[in-house]
Amino acid sequence: MANRSGNVIVSPSALAADFLHLDNEIEMINASEADWLHVDVMDGVFVPNISIGSPIIKSIGQAIKKPMDVHLMIVDPGRYIGMFRDLGAHLLNVHYEACTHLHRVVQQIRDAGMRPAVTLNPATPVSVLEEIITEVDMVLLMSVNPGFGGQKFIVNTLDKIARLRKLIDSRGAKTLIEIDGGINAETGAQCVAAGADVLVAGSYVFANKDPKEAIRTLKSL
Ligand code: DX5
Ligand code: ZN
């Protein structure tokens, strides 16, 4: 069985970090109980916002001691697989909605030495993964519309997690379920109860008075 209560993987989202003092933020993550660091890449086309690119991700990659969980919100992400491997990504999340040939992209990510993950927007049903679920290491369910931090958790995600859990277990797969958007102690606990393995949290961690404590809270759900 996949990871359950008390063994949550926590992946704080650097999107909510203080980019003027990124060294302090990375040091905080290194010293915390966080398992991974979530890095959001937006191209202003797939999503209406633009975030960070290779120079900053390279610097993060050199300082972070935890695996980088890179979330590509860009069109045709298959074009950049080698680049993100060279920048130090461990997991590479591509959107189902952004890939014409998803199976090929997933294989290319694995061949490049990274763990492939597929991300679904809130309106995309879990059923689109039926033919590929055993090939991916993780599915990232967006619990907000991608593009911005600090949005409200979409409650329908909880039913979606349960449907995805059923699909994964029915195939005997080890695929992890990651949830991204509007995660705090309350929504995080609901996601874990519904069958999630990995929680991404941006504002809940970085806007917290005590970010390390916020990470510890999520770890204990
Ligand atoms: C949104 C990003 C998220 C974002 C989450 O498109 O994918 O990773 O940083 O931010 P919060 O946790 O503030 O909703
Ligand atoms: Zn993200």
mmCIF file with all atom_site columns, N, CA and C in Angstrom, residues 11-69:
data_model
loop_
_atom_site.group_PDB
_atom_site.id
_atom_site.type_symbol
_atom_site.label_atom_id
_atom_site.label_alt_id
_atom_site.label_comp_id
_atom_site.label_asym_id
_atom_site.label_entity_id
_atom_site.label_seq_id
_atom_site.pdbx_PDB_ins_code
_atom_site.Cartn_x
_atom_site.Cartn_y
_atom_site.Cartn_z
_atom_site.occupancy
_atom_site.B_iso_or_equiv
_atom_site.pdbx_formal_charge
_atom_site.auth_seq_id
_atom_site.auth_comp_id
_atom_site.auth_asym_id
_atom_site.auth_atom_id
_atom_site.pdbx_PDB_model_num
ATOM 1   N N  . SER A 1 11 ? 6.396  18.688 0.283   1.00 0.00 ? 11 SER A N  1
ATOM 2   C CA . SER A 1 11 ? 7.157  19.346 -0.770  1.00 0.00 ? 11 SER A CA 1
ATOM 3   C C  . SER A 1 11 ? 6.789  20.842 -0.793  1.00 0.00 ? 11 SER A C  1
ATOM 4   N N  . PRO A 1 12 ? 7.459  21.666 0.021   1.00 0.00 ? 12 PRO A N  1
ATOM 5   C CA . PRO A 1 12 ? 7.144  23.096 0.041   1.00 0.00 ? 12 PRO A CA 1
ATOM 6   C C  . PRO A 1 12 ? 7.384  23.728 -1.335  1.00 0.00 ? 12 PRO A C  1
ATOM 7   N N  . SER A 1 13 ? 6.484  24.632 -1.736  1.00 0.00 ? 13 SER A N  1
ATOM 8   C CA . SER A 1 13 ? 6.594  25.254 -3.055  1.00 0.00 ? 13 SER A CA 1
ATOM 9   C C  . SER A 1 13 ? 7.379  26.557 -2.985  1.00 0.00 ? 13 SER A C  1
ATOM 10  N N  . ALA A 1 14 ? 8.512  26.581 -3.684  1.00 0.00 ? 14 ALA A N  1
ATOM 11  C CA . ALA A 1 14 ? 9.400  27.742 -3.676  1.00 0.00 ? 14 ALA A CA 1
ATOM 12  C C  . ALA A 1 14 ? 8.755  28.987 -4.271  1.00 0.00 ? 14 ALA A C  1
ATOM 13  N N  . LEU A 1 15 ? 7.620  28.809 -4.969  1.00 0.00 ? 15 LEU A N  1
ATOM 14  C CA . LEU A 1 15 ? 6.934  29.959 -5.568  1.00 0.00 ? 15 LEU A CA 1
ATOM 15  C C  . LEU A 1 15 ? 6.602  31.017 -4.513  1.00 0.00 ? 15 LEU A C  1
ATOM 16  N N  . ALA A 1 16 ? 6.360  30.573 -3.279  1.00 0.00 ? 16 ALA A N  1
ATOM 17  C CA . ALA A 1 16 ? 5.974  31.498 -2.215  1.00 0.00 ? 16 ALA A CA 1
ATOM 18  C C  . ALA A 1 16 ? 7.174  31.974 -1.399  1.00 0.00 ? 16 ALA A C  1
ATOM 19  N N  . ALA A 1 17 ? 8.379  31.589 -1.820  1.00 0.00 ? 17 ALA A N  1
ATOM 20  C CA . ALA A 1 17 ? 9.580  31.978 -1.059  1.00 0.00 ? 17 ALA A CA 1
ATOM 21  C C  . ALA A 1 17 ? 9.923  33.451 -1.299  1.00 0.00 ? 17 ALA A C  1
ATOM 22  N N  . ASP A 1 18 ? 10.796 33.993 -0.448  1.00 0.00 ? 18 ASP A N  1
ATOM 23  C CA . ASP A 1 18 ? 11.309 35.352 -0.608  1.00 0.00 ? 18 ASP A CA 1
ATOM 24  C C  . ASP A 1 18 ? 12.525 35.261 -1.538  1.00 0.00 ? 18 ASP A C  1
ATOM 25  N N  . PHE A 1 19 ? 12.336 35.666 -2.804  1.00 0.00 ? 19 PHE A N  1
ATOM 26  C CA . PHE A 1 19 ? 13.392 35.470 -3.801  1.00 0.00 ? 19 PHE A CA 1
ATOM 27  C C  . PHE A 1 19 ? 14.579 36.411 -3.607  1.00 0.00 ? 19 PHE A C  1
ATOM 28  N N  . LEU A 1 20 ? 14.382 37.454 -2.807  1.00 0.00 ? 20 LEU A N  1
ATOM 29  C CA . LEU A 1 20 ? 15.506 38.348 -2.524  1.00 0.00 ? 20 LEU A CA 1
ATOM 30  C C  . LEU A 1 20 ? 16.459 37.692 -1.516  1.00 0.00 ? 20 LEU A C  1
ATOM 31  N N  . HIS A 1 21 ? 15.919 36.770 -0.738  1.00 0.00 ? 21 HIS A N  1
ATOM 32  C CA . HIS A 1 21 ? 16.727 36.089 0.283   1.00 0.00 ? 21 HIS A CA 1
ATOM 33  C C  . HIS A 1 21 ? 16.614 34.579 0.113   1.00 0.00 ? 21 HIS A C  1
ATOM 34  N N  . LEU A 1 22 ? 16.799 34.148 -1.101  1.00 0.00 ? 22 LEU A N  1
ATOM 35  C CA . LEU A 1 22 ? 16.607 32.736 -1.438  1.00 0.00 ? 22 LEU A CA 1
ATOM 36  C C  . LEU A 1 22 ? 17.555 31.831 -0.655  1.00 0.00 ? 22 LEU A C  1
ATOM 37  N N  . ASP A 1 23 ? 18.777 32.350 -0.364  1.00 0.00 ? 23 ASP A N  1
ATOM 38  C CA . ASP A 1 23 ? 19.724 31.514 0.396   1.00 0.00 ? 23 ASP A CA 1
ATOM 39  C C  . ASP A 1 23 ? 19.160 31.148 1.765   1.00 0.00 ? 23 ASP A C  1
ATOM 40  N N  . ASN A 1 24 ? 18.523 32.123 2.444   1.00 0.00 ? 24 ASN A N  1
ATOM 41  C CA . ASN A 1 24 ? 17.922 31.835 3.760   1.00 0.00 ? 24 ASN A CA 1
ATOM 42  C C  . ASN A 1 24 ? 16.789 30.826 3.641   1.00 0.00 ? 24 ASN A C  1
ATOM 43  N N  . GLU A 1 25 ? 15.995 30.981 2.582   1.00 0.00 ? 25 GLU A N  1
ATOM 44  C CA . GLU A 1 25 ? 14.846 30.094 2.390   1.00 0.00 ? 25 GLU A CA 1
ATOM 45  C C  . GLU A 1 25 ? 15.314 28.655 2.143   1.00 0.00 ? 25 GLU A C  1
ATOM 46  N N  . ILE A 1 26 ? 16.350 28.519 1.335   1.00 0.00 ? 26 ILE A N  1
ATOM 47  C CA . ILE A 1 26 ? 16.872 27.171 1.025   1.00 0.00 ? 26 ILE A CA 1
ATOM 48  C C  . ILE A 1 26 ? 17.490 26.550 2.278   1.00 0.00 ? 26 ILE A C  1
ATOM 49  N N  . GLU A 1 27 ? 18.180 27.389 3.045   1.00 0.00 ? 27 GLU A N  1
ATOM 50  C CA . GLU A 1 27 ? 18.771 26.906 4.305   1.00 0.00 ? 27 GLU A CA 1
ATOM 51  C C  . GLU A 1 27 ? 17.679 26.408 5.245   1.00 0.00 ? 27 GLU A C  1
ATOM 52  N N  . MET A 1 28 ? 16.558 27.162 5.280   1.00 0.00 ? 28 MET A N  1
ATOM 53  C CA . MET A 1 28 ? 15.433 26.763 6.131   1.00 0.00 ? 28 MET A CA 1
ATOM 54  C C  . MET A 1 28 ? 14.903 25.392 5.686   1.00 0.00 ? 28 MET A C  1
ATOM 55  N N  . ILE A 1 29 ? 14.746 25.219 4.372   1.00 0.00 ? 29 ILE A N  1
ATOM 56  C CA . ILE A 1 29 ? 14.240 23.932 3.861   1.00 0.00 ? 29 ILE A CA 1
ATOM 57  C C  . ILE A 1 29 ? 15.234 22.816 4.182   1.00 0.00 ? 29 ILE A C  1
ATOM 58  N N  . ASN A 1 30 ? 16.514 23.093 3.995   1.00 0.00 ? 30 ASN A N  1
ATOM 59  C CA . ASN A 1 30 ? 17.527 22.065 4.289   1.00 0.00 ? 30 ASN A CA 1
ATOM 60  C C  . ASN A 1 30 ? 17.481 21.626 5.748   1.00 0.00 ? 30 ASN A C  1
ATOM 61  N N  . ALA A 1 31 ? 17.203 22.586 6.637   1.00 0.00 ? 31 ALA A N  1
ATOM 62  C CA . ALA A 1 31 ? 17.209 22.283 8.071   1.00 0.00 ? 31 ALA A CA 1
ATOM 63  C C  . ALA A 1 31 ? 15.855 21.765 8.560   1.00 0.00 ? 31 ALA A C  1
ATOM 64  N N  . SER A 1 32 ? 14.879 21.721 7.676   1.00 0.00 ? 32 SER A N  1
ATOM 65  C CA . SER A 1 32 ? 13.515 21.352 8.082   1.00 0.00 ? 32 SER A CA 1
ATOM 66  C C  . SER A 1 32 ? 13.249 19.870 7.828   1.00 0.00 ? 32 SER A C  1
ATOM 67  N N  . GLU A 1 33 ? 12.044 19.457 8.163   1.00 0.00 ? 33 GLU A N  1
ATOM 68  C CA . GLU A 1 33 ? 11.638 18.067 7.900   1.00 0.00 ? 33 GLU A CA 1
ATOM 69  C C  . GLU A 1 33 ? 11.073 17.888 6.493   1.00 0.00 ? 33 GLU A C  1
ATOM 70  N N  . ALA A 1 34 ? 11.152 18.924 5.666   1.00 0.00 ? 34 ALA A N  1
ATOM 71  C CA . ALA A 1 34 ? 10.635 18.805 4.290   1.00 0.00 ? 34 ALA A CA 1
ATOM 72  C C  . ALA A 1 34 ? 11.362 17.670 3.567   1.00 0.00 ? 34 ALA A C  1
ATOM 73  N N  . ASP A 1 35 ? 10.610 16.936 2.745   1.00 0.00 ? 35 ASP A N  1
ATOM 74  C CA . ASP A 1 35 ? 11.204 15.816 2.013   1.00 0.00 ? 35 ASP A CA 1
ATOM 75  C C  . ASP A 1 35 ? 11.786 16.285 0.687   1.00 0.00 ? 35 ASP A C  1
ATOM 76  N N  . TRP A 1 36 ? 11.052 17.151 0.000   1.00 0.00 ? 36 TRP A N  1
ATOM 77  C CA . TRP A 1 36 ? 11.442 17.622 -1.325  1.00 0.00 ? 36 TRP A CA 1
ATOM 78  C C  . TRP A 1 36 ? 11.277 19.149 -1.350  1.00 0.00 ? 36 TRP A C  1
ATOM 79  N N  . LEU A 1 37 ? 11.735 19.762 -2.444  1.00 0.00 ? 37 LEU A N  1
ATOM 80  C CA . LEU A 1 37 ? 11.401 21.164 -2.716  1.00 0.00 ? 37 LEU A CA 1
ATOM 81  C C  . LEU A 1 37 ? 10.657 21.205 -4.051  1.00 0.00 ? 37 LEU A C  1
ATOM 82  N N  . HIS A 1 38 ? 9.456  21.803 -4.037  1.00 0.00 ? 38 HIS A N  1
ATOM 83  C CA . HIS A 1 38 ? 8.629  21.914 -5.242  1.00 0.00 ? 38 HIS A CA 1
ATOM 84  C C  . HIS A 1 38 ? 9.005  23.202 -5.976  1.00 0.00 ? 38 HIS A C  1
ATOM 85  N N  . VAL A 1 39 ? 9.315  23.081 -7.264  1.00 0.00 ? 39 VAL A N  1
ATOM 86  C CA . VAL A 1 39 ? 9.746  24.246 -8.063  1.00 0.00 ? 39 VAL A CA 1
ATOM 87  C C  . VAL A 1 39 ? 8.764  24.408 -9.223  1.00 0.00 ? 39 VAL A C  1
ATOM 88  N N  . ASP A 1 40 ? 8.061  25.542 -9.248  1.00 0.00 ? 40 ASP A N  1
ATOM 89  C CA . ASP A 1 40 ? 7.026  25.805 -10.256 1.00 0.00 ? 40 ASP A CA 1
ATOM 90  C C  . ASP A 1 40 ? 7.584  26.613 -11.413 1.00 0.00 ? 40 ASP A C  1
ATOM 91  N N  . VAL A 1 41 ? 7.423  26.075 -12.623 1.00 0.00 ? 41 VAL A N  1
ATOM 92  C CA . VAL A 1 41 ? 7.911  26.764 -13.826 1.00 0.00 ? 41 VAL A CA 1
ATOM 93  C C  . VAL A 1 41 ? 6.704  27.116 -14.699 1.00 0.00 ? 41 VAL A C  1
ATOM 94  N N  . MET A 1 42 ? 6.502  28.415 -14.953 1.00 0.00 ? 42 MET A N  1
ATOM 95  C CA . MET A 1 42 ? 5.335  28.892 -15.722 1.00 0.00 ? 42 MET A CA 1
ATOM 96  C C  . MET A 1 42 ? 5.808  29.699 -16.917 1.00 0.00 ? 42 MET A C  1
ATOM 97  N N  . ASP A 1 43 ? 5.154  29.480 -18.062 1.00 0.00 ? 43 ASP A N  1
ATOM 98  C CA . ASP A 1 43 ? 5.637  30.110 -19.296 1.00 0.00 ? 43 ASP A CA 1
ATOM 99  C C  . ASP A 1 43 ? 4.782  31.271 -19.803 1.00 0.00 ? 43 ASP A C  1
ATOM 100 N N  . GLY A 1 44 ? 3.713  31.616 -19.092 1.00 0.00 ? 44 GLY A N  1
ATOM 101 C CA . GLY A 1 44 ? 2.853  32.702 -19.548 1.00 0.00 ? 44 GLY A CA 1
ATOM 102 C C  . GLY A 1 44 ? 1.990  32.316 -20.739 1.00 0.00 ? 44 GLY A C  1
ATOM 103 N N  . VAL A 1 45 ? 2.012  31.055 -21.147 1.00 0.00 ? 45 VAL A N  1
ATOM 104 C CA . VAL A 1 45 ? 1.201  30.562 -22.266 1.00 0.00 ? 45 VAL A CA 1
ATOM 105 C C  . VAL A 1 45 ? 0.271  29.445 -21.769 1.00 0.00 ? 45 VAL A C  1
ATOM 106 N N  . PHE A 1 46 ? 0.863  28.406 -21.202 1.00 0.00 ? 46 PHE A N  1
ATOM 107 C CA . PHE A 1 46 ? 0.035  27.324 -20.640 1.00 0.00 ? 46 PHE A CA 1
ATOM 108 C C  . PHE A 1 46 ? -0.767 27.846 -19.448 1.00 0.00 ? 46 PHE A C  1
ATOM 109 N N  . VAL A 1 47 ? -0.146 28.720 -18.676 1.00 0.00 ? 47 VAL A N  1
ATOM 110 C CA . VAL A 1 47 ? -0.824 29.405 -17.569 1.00 0.00 ? 47 VAL A CA 1
ATOM 111 C C  . VAL A 1 47 ? -0.609 30.909 -17.746 1.00 0.00 ? 47 VAL A C  1
ATOM 112 N N  . PRO A 1 48 ? -1.481 31.732 -17.154 1.00 0.00 ? 48 PRO A N  1
ATOM 113 C CA . PRO A 1 48 ? -1.368 33.175 -17.411 1.00 0.00 ? 48 PRO A CA 1
ATOM 114 C C  . PRO A 1 48 ? -0.215 33.869 -16.691 1.00 0.00 ? 48 PRO A C  1
ATOM 115 N N  . ASN A 1 49 ? 0.599  33.133 -15.991 1.00 0.00 ? 49 ASN A N  1
ATOM 116 C CA . ASN A 1 49 ? 1.653  33.753 -15.188 1.00 0.00 ? 49 ASN A CA 1
ATOM 117 C C  . ASN A 1 49 ? 3.027  33.258 -15.659 1.00 0.00 ? 49 ASN A C  1
ATOM 118 N N  . ILE A 1 50 ? 4.072  34.016 -15.345 1.00 0.00 ? 50 ILE A N  1
ATOM 119 C CA . ILE A 1 50 ? 5.446  33.618 -15.633 1.00 0.00 ? 50 ILE A CA 1
ATOM 120 C C  . ILE A 1 50 ? 6.180  33.537 -14.299 1.00 0.00 ? 50 ILE A C  1
ATOM 121 N N  . SER A 1 51 ? 6.906  32.447 -14.069 1.00 0.00 ? 51 SER A N  1
ATOM 122 C CA . SER A 1 51 ? 7.600  32.356 -12.768 1.00 0.00 ? 51 SER A CA 1
ATOM 123 C C  . SER A 1 51 ? 9.110  32.418 -12.967 1.00 0.00 ? 51 SER A C  1
ATOM 124 N N  . ILE A 1 52 ? 9.803  31.323 -12.750 1.00 0.00 ? 52 ILE A N  1
ATOM 125 C CA . ILE A 1 52 ? 11.270 31.366 -12.802 1.00 0.00 ? 52 ILE A CA 1
ATOM 126 C C  . ILE A 1 52 ? 11.796 30.441 -13.896 1.00 0.00 ? 52 ILE A C  1
ATOM 127 N N  . GLY A 1 53 ? 13.023 30.721 -14.333 1.00 0.00 ? 53 GLY A N  1
ATOM 128 C CA . GLY A 1 53 ? 13.646 29.922 -15.384 1.00 0.00 ? 53 GLY A CA 1
ATOM 129 C C  . GLY A 1 53 ? 14.986 29.364 -14.942 1.00 0.00 ? 53 GLY A C  1
ATOM 130 N N  . SER A 1 54 ? 15.786 28.968 -15.924 1.00 0.00 ? 54 SER A N  1
ATOM 131 C CA . SER A 1 54 ? 16.984 28.188 -15.614 1.00 0.00 ? 54 SER A CA 1
ATOM 132 C C  . SER A 1 54 ? 18.020 28.855 -14.702 1.00 0.00 ? 54 SER A C  1
ATOM 133 N N  . PRO A 1 55 ? 18.311 30.163 -14.791 1.00 0.00 ? 55 PRO A N  1
ATOM 134 C CA . PRO A 1 55 ? 19.381 30.672 -13.911 1.00 0.00 ? 55 PRO A CA 1
ATOM 135 C C  . PRO A 1 55 ? 19.051 30.510 -12.429 1.00 0.00 ? 55 PRO A C  1
ATOM 136 N N  . ILE A 1 56 ? 17.794 30.775 -12.092 1.00 0.00 ? 56 ILE A N  1
ATOM 137 C CA . ILE A 1 56 ? 17.415 30.675 -10.665 1.00 0.00 ? 56 ILE A CA 1
ATOM 138 C C  . ILE A 1 56 ? 17.309 29.214 -10.240 1.00 0.00 ? 56 ILE A C  1
ATOM 139 N N  . ILE A 1 57 ? 16.764 28.375 -11.114 1.00 0.00 ? 57 ILE A N  1
ATOM 140 C CA . ILE A 1 57 ? 16.637 26.949 -10.750 1.00 0.00 ? 57 ILE A CA 1
ATOM 141 C C  . ILE A 1 57 ? 18.028 26.319 -10.602 1.00 0.00 ? 57 ILE A C  1
ATOM 142 N N  . LYS A 1 58 ? 18.960 26.776 -11.416 1.00 0.00 ? 58 LYS A N  1
ATOM 143 C CA . LYS A 1 58 ? 20.338 26.265 -11.296 1.00 0.00 ? 58 LYS A CA 1
ATOM 144 C C  . LYS A 1 58 ? 20.909 26.598 -9.914  1.00 0.00 ? 58 LYS A C  1
ATOM 145 N N  . SER A 1 59 ? 20.703 27.854 -9.480  1.00 0.00 ? 59 SER A N  1
ATOM 146 C CA . SER A 1 59 ? 21.206 28.258 -8.159  1.00 0.00 ? 59 SER A CA 1
ATOM 147 C C  . SER A 1 59 ? 20.523 27.470 -7.048  1.00 0.00 ? 59 SER A C  1
ATOM 148 N N  . ILE A 1 60 ? 19.205 27.291 -7.172  1.00 0.00 ? 60 ILE A N  1
ATOM 149 C CA . ILE A 1 60 ? 18.486 26.514 -6.159  1.00 0.00 ? 60 ILE A CA 1
ATOM 150 C C  . ILE A 1 60 ? 19.060 25.090 -6.123  1.00 0.00 ? 60 ILE A C  1
ATOM 151 N N  . GLY A 1 61 ? 19.239 24.516 -7.304  1.00 0.00 ? 61 GLY A N  1
ATOM 152 C CA . GLY A 1 61 ? 19.726 23.137 -7.406  1.00 0.00 ? 61 GLY A CA 1
ATOM 153 C C  . GLY A 1 61 ? 21.090 22.947 -6.757  1.00 0.00 ? 61 GLY A C  1
ATOM 154 N N  . GLN A 1 62 ? 21.913 24.003 -6.797  1.00 0.00 ? 62 GLN A N  1
ATOM 155 C CA . GLN A 1 62 ? 23.250 23.885 -6.213  1.00 0.00 ? 62 GLN A CA 1
ATOM 156 C C  . GLN A 1 62 ? 23.210 23.959 -4.692  1.00 0.00 ? 62 GLN A C  1
ATOM 157 N N  . ALA A 1 63 ? 22.173 24.615 -4.130  1.00 0.00 ? 63 ALA A N  1
ATOM 158 C CA . ALA A 1 63 ? 22.132 24.833 -2.684  1.00 0.00 ? 63 ALA A CA 1
ATOM 159 C C  . ALA A 1 63 ? 21.224 23.846 -1.945  1.00 0.00 ? 63 ALA A C  1
ATOM 160 N N  . ILE A 1 64 ? 20.217 23.329 -2.634  1.00 0.00 ? 64 ILE A N  1
ATOM 161 C CA . ILE A 1 64 ? 19.234 22.494 -1.939  1.00 0.00 ? 64 ILE A CA 1
ATOM 162 C C  . ILE A 1 64 ? 19.788 21.082 -1.719  1.00 0.00 ? 64 ILE A C  1
ATOM 163 N N  . LYS A 1 65 ? 19.532 20.548 -0.519  1.00 0.00 ? 65 LYS A N  1
ATOM 164 C CA . LYS A 1 65 ? 20.038 19.194 -0.213  1.00 0.00 ? 65 LYS A CA 1
ATOM 165 C C  . LYS A 1 65 ? 18.942 18.151 -0.361  1.00 0.00 ? 65 LYS A C  1
ATOM 166 N N  . LYS A 1 66 ? 17.739 18.592 -0.750  1.00 0.00 ? 66 LYS A N  1
ATOM 167 C CA . LYS A 1 66 ? 16.610 17.667 -0.901  1.00 0.00 ? 66 LYS A CA 1
ATOM 168 C C  . LYS A 1 66 ? 16.283 17.543 -2.398  1.00 0.00 ? 66 LYS A C  1
ATOM 169 N N  . PRO A 1 67 ? 15.626 16.452 -2.776  1.00 0.00 ? 67 PRO A N  1
ATOM 170 C CA . PRO A 1 67 ? 15.265 16.300 -4.190  1.00 0.00 ? 67 PRO A CA 1
ATOM 171 C C  . PRO A 1 67 ? 14.366 17.440 -4.683  1.00 0.00 ? 67 PRO A C  1
ATOM 172 N N  . MET A 1 68 ? 14.621 17.888 -5.911  1.00 0.00 ? 68 MET A N  1
ATOM 173 C CA . MET A 1 68 ? 13.766 18.925 -6.512  1.00 0.00 ? 68 MET A CA 1
ATOM 174 C C  . MET A 1 68 ? 12.632 18.264 -7.284  1.00 0.00 ? 68 MET A C  1
ATOM 175 N N  . ASP A 1 69 ? 11.422 18.687 -6.926  1.00 0.00 ? 69 ASP A N  1
ATOM 176 C CA . ASP A 1 69 ? 10.168 18.197 -7.504  1.00 0.00 ? 69 ASP A CA 1
ATOM 177 C C  . ASP A 1 69 ? 9.698  19.319 -8.437  1.00 0.00 ? 69 ASP A C  1
#
